[in-house]
XYZ file of C-alpha atoms in Angstrom:
467
model
C -25.325 -23.648 -23.751
C -27.706 -22.366 -21.085
C -28.144 -19.019 -22.755
C -28.062 -20.138 -26.387
C -24.496 -19.212 -27.343
C -20.869 -20.208 -26.955
C -19.461 -19.241 -23.546
C -15.973 -17.938 -22.835
C -14.919 -21.461 -21.866
C -15.089 -22.478 -25.516
C -14.145 -19.169 -27.137
C -10.559 -18.898 -28.488
C -8.336 -16.882 -26.171
C -6.981 -14.834 -29.066
C -10.515 -13.680 -29.869
C -11.223 -12.583 -26.296
C -7.845 -10.825 -26.061
C -8.363 -9.095 -29.412
C -11.845 -7.793 -28.581
C -10.743 -6.716 -25.101
C -7.690 -4.910 -26.559
C -9.737 -2.941 -29.077
C -12.318 -1.928 -26.461
C -9.645 -0.881 -23.943
C -7.634 1.107 -26.518
C -10.742 2.995 -27.611
C -11.706 3.633 -23.979
C -8.232 4.924 -23.070
C -8.189 7.218 -26.091
C -11.607 8.663 -25.276
C -10.651 9.040 -21.593
C -7.549 11.053 -22.506
C -9.588 13.176 -24.901
C -12.158 13.957 -22.226
C -9.581 14.455 -19.475
C -9.798 18.235 -19.583
C -13.579 18.233 -19.879
C -14.331 16.070 -16.905
C -13.457 12.800 -15.214
C -14.802 9.634 -16.813
C -14.789 6.198 -15.256
C -12.828 3.981 -17.634
C -14.548 0.791 -16.530
C -17.940 2.356 -17.078
C -16.959 3.399 -20.579
C -15.629 -0.067 -21.386
C -18.940 -1.506 -20.233
C -20.793 0.975 -22.421
C -18.705 0.084 -25.475
C -19.301 -3.622 -24.961
C -23.041 -2.975 -24.848
C -23.092 -0.677 -27.883
C -20.903 -2.817 -30.141
C -22.002 -6.302 -29.060
C -24.291 -6.718 -32.077
C -21.553 -5.611 -34.466
C -18.936 -7.865 -32.833
C -21.266 -10.895 -32.896
C -21.775 -10.472 -36.652
C -18.054 -10.692 -37.401
C -17.646 -14.212 -38.749
C -14.574 -16.459 -38.788
C -13.935 -20.008 -39.956
C -14.534 -22.945 -37.630
C -10.843 -23.833 -37.907
C -9.800 -20.504 -36.405
C -12.496 -20.782 -33.751
C -11.105 -24.127 -32.607
C -7.600 -22.829 -31.825
C -6.321 -21.602 -28.421
C -9.392 -22.657 -26.444
C -9.511 -22.317 -22.628
C -11.383 -25.649 -22.480
C -11.315 -28.809 -24.552
C -14.490 -29.142 -26.622
C -14.546 -32.887 -25.892
C -15.790 -31.961 -22.435
C -18.414 -29.660 -23.902
C -21.425 -31.871 -23.196
C -20.440 -32.617 -19.612
C -19.750 -28.958 -18.942
C -23.140 -27.941 -20.312
C -24.953 -29.751 -17.524
C -22.763 -28.372 -14.735
C -22.695 -24.780 -15.963
C -26.378 -24.384 -16.612
C -27.141 -24.108 -12.896
C -24.432 -21.514 -12.176
C -25.157 -19.409 -15.247
C -28.728 -19.097 -14.021
C -27.360 -17.172 -11.010
C -26.569 -14.172 -13.213
C -29.294 -14.681 -15.774
C -32.248 -15.150 -13.401
C -32.478 -11.462 -12.563
C -32.144 -10.302 -16.165
C -34.598 -12.925 -17.419
C -37.246 -11.529 -15.093
C -37.021 -8.233 -16.968
C -36.873 -9.809 -20.425
C -33.110 -9.236 -20.849
C -32.415 -12.980 -20.800
C -34.896 -13.671 -23.596
C -33.416 -10.808 -25.626
C -29.903 -12.211 -25.081
C -31.055 -15.631 -26.302
C -32.676 -14.124 -29.388
C -29.581 -12.062 -30.242
C -27.314 -15.099 -29.804
C -29.464 -17.164 -32.149
C -29.588 -14.342 -34.702
C -25.799 -13.916 -34.759
C -25.263 -17.682 -35.018
C -27.759 -17.953 -37.902
C -26.136 -14.965 -39.621
C -22.696 -16.640 -39.673
C -24.077 -20.148 -40.230
C -25.534 -18.962 -43.521
C -21.962 -18.228 -44.613
C -20.613 -21.521 -43.303
C -18.775 -19.776 -40.460
C -19.169 -19.027 -36.743
C -19.347 -15.701 -34.818
C -16.060 -14.142 -33.709
C -17.481 -13.721 -30.197
C -21.004 -14.778 -29.288
C -23.466 -12.560 -27.444
C -23.289 -14.973 -24.511
C -19.496 -14.733 -24.319
C -19.705 -10.926 -24.521
C -22.245 -10.972 -21.714
C -19.921 -13.069 -19.538
C -16.954 -10.806 -20.352
C -19.101 -7.855 -19.338
C -19.829 -9.478 -15.982
C -16.161 -10.320 -15.415
C -15.057 -6.709 -15.949
C -17.635 -5.584 -13.391
C -16.471 -8.227 -10.871
C -12.834 -7.235 -11.454
C -13.615 -3.575 -10.759
C -15.488 -4.356 -7.535
C -12.799 -6.725 -6.220
C -9.938 -4.345 -7.092
C -11.536 -1.353 -5.371
C -12.455 -3.485 -2.341
C -8.969 -4.960 -1.950
C -7.283 -1.575 -2.378
C -9.577 -0.092 0.272
C -8.811 -2.962 2.668
C -5.063 -2.595 2.060
C -5.160 1.129 2.784
C -7.438 0.573 5.793
C -5.227 -2.020 7.502
C -1.965 -0.377 6.435
C -3.235 3.002 7.640
C -4.176 1.447 10.983
C -0.579 0.348 11.499
C 0.794 3.733 10.433
C -1.521 5.456 12.928
C 0.230 3.535 15.699
C 3.379 5.479 14.849
C 1.743 8.601 16.239
C 3.022 7.758 19.702
C 6.568 7.684 18.300
C 5.954 11.084 16.719
C 4.725 12.534 20.017
C 7.656 11.034 21.896
C 10.231 12.399 19.431
C 8.598 15.835 19.447
C 8.692 16.011 23.258
C 12.360 15.049 23.392
C 13.284 17.764 20.879
C 11.586 20.434 22.968
C 12.927 19.155 26.275
C 15.835 21.487 27.142
C 17.313 19.091 29.706
C 17.395 16.267 27.174
C 19.054 18.432 24.531
C 21.734 19.694 26.941
C 22.526 16.173 28.151
C 23.497 14.973 24.670
C 27.170 14.081 24.302
C 29.517 12.262 21.984
C 28.718 8.559 21.799
C 29.855 5.654 19.645
C 27.859 5.195 16.446
C 27.628 1.473 17.124
C 25.716 2.225 20.346
C 22.767 3.748 18.483
C 19.777 1.411 18.303
C 19.306 2.232 14.630
C 22.856 1.146 13.783
C 22.760 -1.938 15.995
C 19.543 -3.142 14.357
C 20.442 -2.285 10.775
C 24.224 -2.266 10.269
C 25.613 -5.691 9.332
C 29.282 -4.766 9.041
C 31.816 -3.755 6.373
C 33.270 -5.811 3.556
C 31.992 -7.968 0.709
C 31.072 -10.822 3.028
C 28.425 -8.644 4.654
C 26.685 -7.670 1.411
C 24.861 -10.990 1.139
C 24.089 -10.940 4.848
C 22.586 -7.470 4.448
C 20.223 -8.613 1.685
C 19.211 -11.745 3.605
C 18.556 -9.664 6.714
C 16.427 -7.257 4.660
C 14.465 -10.149 3.135
C 13.476 -11.664 6.486
C 13.050 -8.289 8.226
C 9.933 -7.528 6.169
C 8.111 -10.387 7.916
C 8.650 -9.140 11.470
C 9.078 -5.641 12.890
C 9.438 -4.077 9.449
C 9.580 -0.572 10.985
C 10.776 -0.047 14.567
C 10.771 3.046 16.756
C 14.478 3.676 16.104
C 13.811 3.424 12.355
C 10.960 5.910 12.542
C 12.738 8.501 14.673
C 15.949 8.315 12.605
C 14.213 8.568 9.220
C 11.974 11.314 10.587
C 14.960 13.393 11.706
C 16.741 12.799 8.395
C 13.705 14.074 6.464
C 13.251 17.147 8.663
C 16.935 18.106 8.583
C 16.968 17.780 4.775
C 13.650 19.315 3.762
C 12.287 21.177 6.808
C 15.323 22.474 8.644
C 13.553 25.776 9.289
C 10.524 24.065 10.809
C 11.637 21.855 13.724
C 7.993 21.451 14.819
C 7.078 19.744 11.543
C 4.631 16.860 12.140
C 6.126 14.017 10.133
C 3.320 11.606 10.997
C 0.586 13.850 9.570
C 2.668 14.237 6.439
C 2.831 10.447 6.062
C -0.946 10.132 6.425
C -1.553 12.807 3.770
C 0.899 11.027 1.480
C -0.970 7.748 1.992
C -4.287 9.373 1.096
C -2.824 10.948 -2.044
C -1.270 7.677 -3.203
C -4.523 5.772 -2.614
C -6.175 7.824 -5.354
C -3.521 6.575 -7.776
C -3.527 2.944 -6.646
C -7.295 2.490 -6.862
C -7.268 3.366 -10.583
C -6.527 0.925 -13.416
C -3.787 2.183 -15.736
C -3.018 1.061 -19.282
C -0.206 -1.288 -18.230
C -2.648 -3.125 -15.960
C -5.063 -3.575 -18.850
C -2.132 -4.921 -20.860
C -1.691 -7.587 -18.198
C -5.399 -8.488 -18.454
C -5.156 -8.861 -22.223
C -2.001 -11.016 -22.006
C -3.636 -13.280 -19.427
C -6.793 -13.685 -21.507
C -4.581 -14.527 -24.496
C -2.476 -17.248 -22.864
C -5.259 -18.787 -20.765
C -5.136 -21.921 -22.921
C -6.315 -25.392 -21.948
C -3.519 -27.370 -20.280
C -1.215 -24.413 -19.653
C -2.504 -23.741 -16.101
C -1.852 -20.037 -16.657
C -4.103 -19.045 -13.761
C -1.769 -20.965 -11.409
C 1.588 -19.662 -12.641
C 0.357 -16.069 -12.930
C -0.308 -16.063 -9.162
C 3.455 -16.084 -8.522
C 4.004 -12.779 -10.343
C 2.563 -10.485 -7.614
C 4.014 -12.800 -4.954
C 7.592 -12.445 -6.268
C 7.177 -8.715 -6.890
C 5.902 -8.177 -3.344
C 8.886 -9.959 -1.789
C 11.275 -8.012 -4.029
C 9.716 -4.655 -3.124
C 9.693 -5.425 0.610
C 13.322 -6.557 0.526
C 14.395 -3.455 -1.387
C 12.641 -1.069 1.010
C 14.217 -2.767 4.023
C 17.618 -2.694 2.329
C 17.324 1.054 1.743
C 17.027 1.564 5.504
C 20.083 -0.654 5.987
C 21.980 1.376 3.376
C 21.232 4.594 5.266
C 22.612 3.021 8.435
C 25.646 1.732 6.531
C 26.468 5.197 5.196
C 26.500 6.714 8.672
C 28.494 3.851 10.235
C 31.049 4.002 7.418
C 31.666 7.757 7.764
C 31.546 8.260 11.543
C 32.955 6.571 14.610
C 31.304 8.836 17.159
C 28.715 11.591 16.858
C 27.171 14.184 19.135
C 23.455 13.978 19.797
C 21.016 12.345 17.390
C 22.023 10.321 14.376
C 21.077 11.997 11.072
C 20.791 10.065 7.787
C 21.025 11.649 4.334
C 18.025 10.996 2.016
C 18.894 10.395 -1.641
C 17.263 9.028 -4.803
C 20.394 6.960 -5.387
C 19.070 4.280 -3.057
C 16.033 3.544 -5.256
C 15.701 1.575 -8.486
C 16.810 3.764 -11.401
C 16.960 6.696 -8.931
C 13.162 6.939 -9.015
C 11.214 6.347 -5.776
C 7.967 6.485 -7.790
C 8.753 3.065 -9.296
C 7.926 1.508 -5.919
C 4.367 2.870 -6.065
C 3.940 1.553 -9.614
C 5.048 -1.916 -8.500
C 2.656 -1.866 -5.536
C -0.090 -0.808 -7.960
C 0.716 -3.815 -10.162
C 0.864 -6.173 -7.174
C -2.538 -5.135 -5.823
C -4.201 -5.273 -9.224
C -2.764 -8.655 -10.211
C -3.766 -10.127 -6.872
C -7.256 -8.666 -7.248
C -7.432 -10.021 -10.797
C -6.411 -13.499 -9.649
C -9.029 -13.689 -6.907
C -11.728 -11.999 -9.015
C -11.107 -14.505 -11.806
C -11.426 -17.399 -9.332
C -14.735 -16.266 -7.836
C -16.147 -15.295 -11.227
C -15.394 -18.745 -12.698
C -16.811 -20.410 -9.586
C -20.141 -18.556 -9.754
C -20.429 -18.332 -13.544
C -19.404 -21.852 -14.580
C -19.161 -23.862 -11.365
C -16.337 -25.296 -9.275
C -15.937 -28.258 -11.656
C -15.353 -26.014 -14.678
C -12.315 -26.889 -16.770
C -11.200 -23.255 -16.449
C -11.135 -23.580 -12.664
C -8.507 -26.307 -12.775
C -7.669 -29.039 -10.318
C -7.804 -28.636 -6.561
C -4.018 -28.926 -6.226
C -3.756 -25.740 -8.314
C -6.647 -23.910 -6.651
C -5.546 -24.104 -3.010
C -2.045 -22.610 -3.556
C -3.607 -19.750 -5.556
C -5.940 -18.860 -2.697
C -3.191 -19.177 -0.073
C -0.830 -16.970 -2.081
C -3.579 -14.390 -2.666
C -4.415 -14.135 1.044
C -0.720 -13.976 1.967
C -0.119 -11.130 -0.517
C -3.064 -9.173 0.852
C -1.890 -9.589 4.449
C 1.810 -8.830 3.871
C 1.113 -5.847 1.631
C -1.270 -4.336 4.203
C 0.781 -4.776 7.353
C 4.361 -4.607 6.083
C 4.974 -3.453 2.515
C 2.590 -0.478 2.460
C 3.823 1.047 5.769
C 7.395 0.477 4.569
C 6.644 2.239 1.303
C 5.051 5.229 3.015
C 8.063 6.003 5.191
C 11.003 4.767 3.099
C 10.019 6.629 -0.087
C 10.343 9.863 1.911
C 14.089 9.173 1.900
C 14.348 10.459 -1.672
C 16.043 13.662 -2.750
C 12.766 15.600 -2.954
C 9.538 15.840 -0.988
C 5.944 15.386 -2.101
C 3.374 18.168 -2.307
C 1.524 16.501 0.588
C 4.070 18.303 2.776
C 1.658 21.252 2.554
C -1.842 21.159 3.971
C -4.606 21.028 1.367
C -5.656 24.652 1.839
C -2.027 25.754 1.622
C -1.618 23.785 -1.636
C -4.670 25.494 -3.110
C -3.410 28.888 -1.974
C 0.051 28.364 -3.468
C -1.385 27.131 -6.767
C -3.760 30.106 -6.950
C -0.972 32.530 -6.133
C 1.292 30.960 -8.754
C -1.397 31.221 -11.424
C -2.051 34.874 -10.650
C 1.661 35.622 -10.715
C 2.030 33.776 -14.013
C -0.865 35.760 -15.511
C 0.650 39.066 -14.378
C 4.043 38.042 -15.696
C 2.506 37.113 -19.070
C 0.737 40.466 -19.333
C 3.919 42.298 -18.412
C 5.959 40.431 -21.024
C 3.309 41.173 -23.654
C 3.459 44.894 -22.809
C 7.210 45.281 -23.197
C 7.830 42.327 -25.534
C 9.053 44.616 -28.322
C 12.075 45.586 -26.264
C 13.026 41.982 -25.505
C 12.985 40.384 -28.941
C 15.444 37.536 -29.149
C 16.186 37.664 -25.415
C 15.383 34.485 -23.488
C 14.845 34.842 -19.758
C 14.855 32.161 -17.116
C 11.410 31.300 -15.756
C 10.762 32.981 -12.419
C 10.171 30.845 -9.292
C 6.406 31.278 -9.483
C 6.391 29.704 -12.936
C 8.444 26.783 -11.670
C 5.982 26.366 -8.811
C 3.126 26.301 -11.301
C 4.916 23.608 -13.336
C 5.445 21.550 -10.199
C 1.763 21.905 -9.308
C 0.615 20.802 -12.767
C 2.953 17.813 -12.610
């Protein structure tokens, strides 16, 4: 090959998946160990491990029979691919060759090949393949962070438009004439019910799901949705603070969730390993895997829209007429497994898988060329790109704003309900109170042997903060 070693195109998928799994497991273990010492970038540590252990990995020898199984590309096309990939590989190697890194890579590849050839075997993973894997991990990190930032940027721009609805609702609540003019009206006359309630009976269940599916593509959140969900949240969690700014709370929640989404958790690395394992010649894995985030995105959007419809259904089923504003009742029962947090995990998976798909495409294009066997045929490439762009657009302008407001309809609120300085103050106060309580218990512990007391509220607050 261009750099003197076997590339990932002709390296068994089980080898790549195995090496990647070991490196990731070690990195995750070290990251957890160092969690209380300081924050460590997992991707940076994976890169470091690949660099440190590349010589050791290249000297692990296997039989040629094992090395010929589960290949991403057919070796019969090896000679033709060599000519087409040499030009594209030079894109990455030209800079390193200028500093002598390319020559060192070539020498190390030859040394590892000679080491295993003397035993009648081949390297488990060549230095060249390790180098390409190193580059791919870097490209994946850059693309994932970029796409997450774009999703938050465009989704946040749409959520900021809701500020005018917040201002309008706040003015109406403080307008005495408007409050006094409220009277009993039919539930069916409320805009929220008219737009969301599909009727009673089994025949309307399917219609409700179909309406929720298509609603995510147009007007996913309307003014009546916002004002009704806003009032339901305030009446449930902030009844003593009628001036609560729901819009600012949503923006703080979005910022807090972005810190979680931009990271790469262990279950995302598991997806990477599985993909690298089944990326076998003729399977077209890169094409079928593109439908995973696509289906998940549609399912999440439909579920979030259906939760709003369920809230409307509950009110319409219980009341014929009400006085004043319509109030919905938030509950975890509306969410999958009664856990609103699952929605964020699914969005995390969707964004990462979409980033992985597009990062893999551009990496193959630049590293091996558009005609690479790993790239696949044009009829598989175009749908992948279309699906990837569609996912990015829909998630930014529909699914993310839906998530931000609908997940507030759970039974509990998020700590973003407090301003940052208030959060810090409460946590500091709770820690001081816990310390005083510990000292007090130690002083009179002899008189309370065998007596178990319930944790005071400050301790519960501290537990909530740590969580």
